[in-house]
XYZ file of C-alpha atoms in Angstrom:
423
model
C -0.641 -0.235 -0.355
C 0.585 3.666 -0.634
C 1.126 5.513 2.019
C 1.850 10.053 0.852
C 0.123 11.367 3.809
C -0.396 10.752 7.036
C -1.025 12.620 11.100
C 1.643 12.020 14.125
C 1.953 12.973 17.404
C 6.262 14.622 18.310
C 7.041 14.350 21.697
C 10.584 15.895 23.527
C 11.638 14.021 27.133
C 11.531 16.616 29.635
C 14.166 17.523 31.581
C 15.021 14.963 35.534
C 13.947 17.200 38.536
C 17.136 18.894 40.400
C 17.363 17.477 43.919
C 17.838 18.692 46.785
C 20.429 17.243 48.961
C 23.138 17.969 51.372
C 26.578 15.805 52.922
C 25.839 13.448 55.775
C 29.403 10.910 56.504
C 30.646 9.637 60.503
C 31.083 12.955 62.541
C 29.749 15.060 59.942
C 26.383 16.605 61.482
C 26.157 19.632 59.290
C 27.048 18.761 55.643
C 26.594 20.805 52.874
C 24.509 20.373 49.484
C 25.084 18.186 46.937
C 22.133 17.639 45.392
C 22.668 16.727 41.373
C 21.341 17.908 38.631
C 19.082 16.765 36.219
C 18.766 14.837 33.296
C 18.508 16.707 29.758
C 15.554 15.224 28.068
C 15.360 13.491 25.068
C 15.451 15.287 20.763
C 13.254 14.304 18.174
C 15.208 13.515 15.241
C 14.556 13.125 12.017
C 16.604 11.315 8.774
C 15.480 10.846 5.126
C 16.054 7.312 4.863
C 16.393 6.284 1.012
C 15.243 2.190 1.670
C 11.548 4.091 2.376
C 9.556 4.355 -0.330
C 6.084 5.193 1.822
C 4.392 5.962 4.897
C 3.175 3.575 5.644
C 4.668 2.458 8.763
C 2.902 5.389 10.333
C -0.467 4.731 9.558
C 0.493 1.750 12.648
C 1.779 4.085 14.377
C 1.238 7.528 15.857
C 3.033 9.204 18.455
C 7.206 9.509 18.650
C 8.426 10.721 22.843
C 11.284 11.121 22.868
C 13.000 10.098 27.139
C 12.666 11.623 29.819
C 15.971 12.846 31.463
C 16.134 11.343 35.246
C 15.651 13.187 38.628
C 19.039 13.831 40.400
C 20.688 12.283 43.078
C 22.631 13.104 46.333
C 26.811 13.310 46.303
C 26.484 15.265 42.526
C 25.551 12.963 41.315
C 23.604 13.790 38.077
C 20.689 12.230 37.003
C 21.193 9.835 33.138
C 20.047 11.877 30.167
C 17.048 10.662 28.227
C 17.540 9.029 24.914
C 16.639 11.030 21.481
C 13.781 9.172 18.828
C 14.880 9.243 15.336
C 12.269 8.638 13.334
C 13.044 7.972 10.096
C 10.966 9.035 6.544
C 11.688 8.674 2.306
C 13.520 11.253 1.670
C 11.729 14.111 -0.141
C 8.966 13.915 3.232
C 7.466 17.304 3.508
C 6.653 18.388 7.992
C 4.402 20.483 9.475
C 2.099 21.798 12.098
C -0.543 19.935 11.876
C -2.737 23.405 13.768
C -0.763 26.312 11.330
C -0.240 24.264 8.861
C 3.582 25.772 8.193
C 6.988 23.758 7.749
C 8.859 22.900 9.734
C 11.531 20.836 8.071
C 12.284 19.123 4.708
C 13.356 16.527 4.439
C 15.341 15.932 0.417
C 19.501 14.967 2.445
C 19.652 11.407 3.208
C 20.703 10.131 6.439
C 21.180 14.104 6.869
C 19.809 14.948 11.109
C 16.850 17.386 11.595
C 16.250 18.698 15.120
C 12.341 19.248 15.172
C 12.236 19.020 19.368
C 14.761 20.188 21.588
C 14.221 18.079 24.976
C 14.024 19.700 28.636
C 16.750 21.261 30.210
C 17.884 19.273 33.465
C 16.617 21.381 36.488
C 20.203 22.232 39.370
C 20.139 20.690 42.272
C 20.447 22.575 45.269
C 24.254 22.408 45.474
C 24.157 25.590 42.301
C 22.436 28.199 45.514
C 24.787 28.067 48.043
C 26.061 31.639 49.409
C 27.380 32.824 52.325
C 24.414 34.112 52.827
C 22.255 30.913 52.865
C 24.719 27.879 53.663
C 21.808 25.217 53.242
C 19.481 26.189 50.588
C 15.949 24.045 50.186
C 15.014 24.810 46.739
C 16.255 22.530 44.053
C 14.980 24.130 40.264
C 12.611 21.737 37.816
C 13.228 20.151 34.937
C 12.444 22.182 32.079
C 9.686 20.828 30.071
C 9.597 20.178 26.297
C 7.891 20.070 23.929
C 4.993 18.104 21.414
C 3.080 18.595 18.848
C 1.011 16.993 16.302
C 2.812 16.818 13.136
C 1.270 16.459 9.107
C 4.058 14.038 6.717
C 3.382 14.577 3.425
C 5.544 12.768 0.647
C 6.269 14.552 -2.738
C 8.307 12.211 -4.604
C 12.322 13.236 -5.454
C 12.153 12.717 -9.214
C 14.397 14.079 -12.092
C 11.467 13.448 -14.912
C 7.495 13.446 -14.819
C 5.455 10.785 -17.190
C 1.958 12.144 -16.858
C -1.007 11.049 -19.444
C -4.420 9.462 -18.948
C -4.539 5.979 -17.417
C -4.058 3.130 -20.207
C -1.636 5.821 -22.986
C 1.704 3.341 -21.578
C 3.521 5.482 -18.857
C 3.872 2.182 -17.036
C 5.134 0.281 -20.234
C 7.851 3.101 -21.082
C 8.710 3.347 -17.506
C 10.130 0.008 -17.899
C 11.474 0.471 -21.143
C 13.540 3.286 -19.854
C 14.622 2.265 -16.578
C 14.915 -1.363 -14.459
C 11.602 -0.575 -13.573
C 9.097 -3.728 -13.023
C 6.017 -1.205 -12.869
C 2.770 -3.983 -12.693
C 0.487 -3.317 -15.793
C -2.676 -4.839 -17.531
C -5.221 -3.286 -20.487
C -7.102 -1.044 -18.556
C -7.244 1.551 -16.571
C -6.170 2.458 -13.619
C -3.773 -0.467 -13.269
C -1.162 1.955 -12.003
C -2.347 2.431 -7.474
C 0.788 4.360 -6.612
C 3.394 6.375 -7.561
C 7.096 4.880 -9.908
C 10.719 5.296 -9.070
C 13.482 3.957 -11.285
C 16.692 5.190 -12.678
C 16.955 5.977 -16.166
C 20.978 5.458 -17.847
C 22.925 7.352 -19.665
C 25.397 6.909 -22.456
C 27.171 9.911 -20.762
C 26.550 9.408 -16.822
C 24.047 11.612 -17.473
C 21.777 8.643 -14.884
C 18.540 10.725 -14.096
C 15.186 8.788 -11.839
C 11.562 9.123 -14.079
C 8.254 8.432 -12.054
C 4.645 7.045 -13.339
C 2.385 9.145 -11.669
C -0.802 8.072 -11.469
C -4.343 8.277 -11.804
C -4.684 11.923 -14.059
C -7.855 12.046 -15.618
C -10.231 15.349 -16.314
C -10.783 16.613 -13.043
C -7.930 14.957 -11.076
C -7.827 18.157 -9.187
C -11.327 18.815 -7.833
C -10.672 14.781 -6.587
C -12.088 12.308 -9.575
C -10.157 10.184 -10.386
C -6.308 8.863 -8.158
C -5.162 12.010 -9.738
C -5.960 14.504 -6.435
C -4.106 12.709 -4.243
C -0.939 12.264 -7.052
C -0.523 15.265 -8.280
C 1.508 16.598 -4.913
C 4.343 14.189 -6.532
C 4.381 15.680 -10.088
C 6.313 19.023 -7.250
C 9.669 18.414 -6.948
C 9.349 17.041 -11.337
C 12.079 19.182 -13.281
C 11.204 18.095 -17.092
C 7.806 16.239 -17.540
C 6.848 13.455 -20.717
C 3.559 13.490 -21.111
C 3.112 10.574 -23.212
C 0.250 10.334 -25.038
C -1.891 7.023 -26.913
C -1.324 8.081 -30.653
C -3.144 5.311 -32.374
C -6.669 6.139 -29.971
C -6.667 2.813 -29.087
C -9.871 4.106 -26.519
C -10.388 6.354 -29.380
C -10.489 10.201 -27.675
C -7.986 12.886 -29.752
C -4.466 13.510 -29.016
C -4.597 16.930 -28.953
C -7.842 17.281 -26.857
C -6.035 14.747 -24.335
C -2.938 16.838 -23.885
C -5.134 19.839 -23.028
C -7.322 18.316 -20.492
C -4.504 17.112 -18.426
C -2.548 20.567 -18.384
C -5.347 21.992 -17.851
C -6.079 19.346 -14.892
C -1.655 20.957 -14.688
C -3.405 24.135 -14.302
C -5.280 23.917 -12.175
C -3.501 22.922 -8.989
C -0.645 24.655 -9.993
C 0.258 27.358 -12.708
C 3.947 26.989 -11.586
C 3.624 23.025 -13.670
C 3.065 24.765 -17.116
C 6.260 25.906 -16.695
C 8.423 23.314 -16.528
C 9.423 22.183 -19.857
C 6.992 19.930 -21.365
C 7.687 16.685 -23.736
C 5.496 15.013 -25.761
C 5.788 11.399 -26.353
C 3.125 9.649 -29.022
C 3.058 5.837 -27.761
C 2.137 2.710 -29.279
C 3.005 3.866 -33.382
C 3.429 0.427 -33.667
C -0.579 0.743 -33.610
C -2.662 0.913 -36.756
C -3.740 4.723 -37.517
C -1.219 5.789 -35.073
C 0.280 8.262 -37.785
C -2.718 9.918 -38.468
C -2.706 11.587 -33.984
C 1.225 12.010 -34.403
C 0.257 14.175 -37.151
C -2.346 16.230 -35.040
C -0.158 16.310 -32.273
C 3.144 17.389 -34.234
C 0.570 20.539 -35.916
C -0.132 22.220 -33.571
C 2.561 21.300 -30.382
C 5.307 21.829 -33.209
C 8.505 19.495 -32.104
C 6.812 15.764 -30.574
C 9.201 12.545 -30.019
C 6.861 8.644 -31.383
C 7.846 5.538 -29.491
C 6.759 3.059 -29.342
C 7.257 1.783 -26.123
C 6.447 -2.400 -25.975
C 8.676 -2.816 -29.061
C 11.753 0.016 -27.052
C 11.678 2.216 -31.178
C 12.607 5.705 -30.248
C 12.206 5.132 -26.587
C 16.556 5.663 -26.508
C 16.230 9.393 -28.799
C 12.887 10.479 -26.412
C 15.757 9.616 -23.244
C 18.260 10.787 -24.943
C 16.857 13.759 -26.223
C 14.427 14.488 -21.884
C 18.851 13.771 -19.945
C 19.612 16.611 -21.832
C 16.427 18.931 -20.588
C 17.097 17.611 -16.955
C 20.511 19.262 -17.459
C 19.718 21.902 -18.136
C 17.358 22.952 -15.399
C 18.230 23.304 -12.014
C 17.365 21.201 -8.864
C 13.854 22.016 -6.976
C 14.847 24.429 -4.003
C 13.602 22.637 -0.402
C 10.927 24.551 1.482
C 12.506 26.752 4.064
C 10.941 26.155 6.863
C 8.865 29.111 8.336
C 10.330 27.915 12.365
C 12.803 26.466 13.934
C 12.154 24.559 17.213
C 15.423 25.244 18.621
C 17.414 26.881 21.345
C 18.586 30.302 19.359
C 15.131 31.122 19.484
C 15.320 32.310 22.975
C 16.936 35.690 23.859
C 20.298 36.396 24.981
C 21.536 35.485 28.427
C 21.245 39.656 30.114
C 18.980 40.879 27.590
C 15.600 39.413 27.743
C 12.887 41.940 26.504
C 9.011 41.872 28.074
C 5.986 43.787 26.689
C 2.890 44.592 28.731
C -0.697 44.970 28.255
C -3.786 46.301 30.254
C -7.169 44.647 29.642
C -10.133 45.765 29.889
C -10.776 44.302 33.148
C -8.030 45.853 35.218
C -5.464 43.173 34.436
C -1.365 43.424 33.408
C 0.034 40.873 31.143
C 3.382 40.298 31.540
C 4.813 38.581 28.206
C 8.431 37.319 27.570
C 10.766 34.874 26.366
C 13.366 34.973 29.799
C 10.134 35.533 31.990
C 8.090 31.905 30.262
C 11.440 30.856 30.813
C 12.137 31.397 34.932
C 8.757 30.717 35.618
C 9.572 27.192 33.855
C 12.617 26.468 36.724
C 10.852 28.120 40.104
C 9.546 26.507 42.522
C 6.827 28.645 43.567
C 5.851 26.337 46.320
C 8.722 26.903 48.199
C 10.206 29.986 50.225
C 13.359 30.434 49.044
C 11.202 29.952 44.975
C 9.148 33.372 45.931
C 11.810 35.587 46.728
C 13.541 34.569 43.765
C 10.694 35.067 41.303
C 10.208 38.413 43.892
C 14.002 39.448 43.477
C 13.527 38.811 39.451
C 10.563 40.663 39.056
C 13.276 44.241 40.440
C 15.733 43.196 38.138
C 14.621 43.297 35.259
C 12.786 46.483 35.523
C 9.364 45.021 35.422
C 8.371 46.498 38.645
C 9.645 49.562 37.101
C 7.013 48.924 34.080
C 4.352 48.200 36.457
C 3.964 51.526 38.002
C 5.094 53.293 34.626
C 1.725 51.764 33.643
C 0.444 53.481 37.059
C -0.387 50.202 39.372
C -2.142 50.100 41.565
C -1.956 48.314 45.420
C -3.948 44.811 44.947
C -4.402 45.396 40.824
C -4.416 41.859 39.203
C -0.984 40.332 37.540
C -1.722 38.034 34.881
C 2.429 36.113 33.905
C 1.549 33.116 31.612
C -1.009 30.466 34.008
C 0.281 32.763 36.630
C -2.385 35.000 38.670
C -1.074 37.389 41.747
C -1.993 40.826 43.298
C -0.043 42.703 42.987
C 1.790 44.532 46.164
C 4.960 46.882 46.466
């Protein structure tokens, strides 16, 4: 079964909590703090793999979660880091965030790891919070929470040349004649239910990948037949070979057939009509094909007469297409809309924030550094609350609130935290 579009969930590993501990030994009753740090959570890593050609495996496993970091221990023992989860996908897979449809990654380079979610950082143990005035801190940082996303995996095959045309015109036969592929071939509609790939070997080492794009009929761009599901695979090709039944075995008009398929390409993406397109008049070994060839040449100019069944004319067609492929640039990968990396966070010492007043008189404070601080601070402890108050003062948040006219008893909201303001 060929599957080229699935939705899965990916979950990064949370960081382990820091540990609260004090050194104890014989004759030593008041040792210093020795709580260890929590381990780092595992990352979610994607890798493009040439051995995969479909997303079928994701129909049975829909969630991929990295391991969380372990909690720190006493005697300065750090917690174990969580294991990364590595997800292998076919080359050409585009990863989108399901809720926004934003591109997170375009997996076009085989073997290159792409980190979509960084694991949470481990919390620091109480040994880091000892000062000359506070020699026995009973406070440790919680581990940082990681992220999770519902994502859509969308496979767009990486092929240099795409074979397009109506069903039963001989696309699969041409693919078999020109490459080492062995697609299923029979004399009825929709024999090909999945794109087939093959490598064309040329005399001068100008090899290229050819794909048979199945299921294109009139109305394919609107969901008719099988074409709607496979039109996306045409987007990455550099040259199109439009295969036409010149003998009109099943009736119809070859010129009209070419126009109909091109209309479907334009309806899906206007850029597809800008691709170089070579018309191959197939089934020239059948009586009546010469008349169809003349009509195609009169309408479209240069046309390559071939017989995929006997191999006649195939070499001339492939030689011409090979030269076109060399002249066309490699399609650019999709540019991710955003990254999950730590580099996106504010640099230390510079943590901008915003303050807005709602209609209800609530002062809403937001900022990257503030969110990070809340994730590391345990406000349920006295030490954590003191640290929180000092942070608001040192970062200038209190001064900003005063400038905006806050009064004692007014409500302040910091992400999910709400409290009354007192000087």
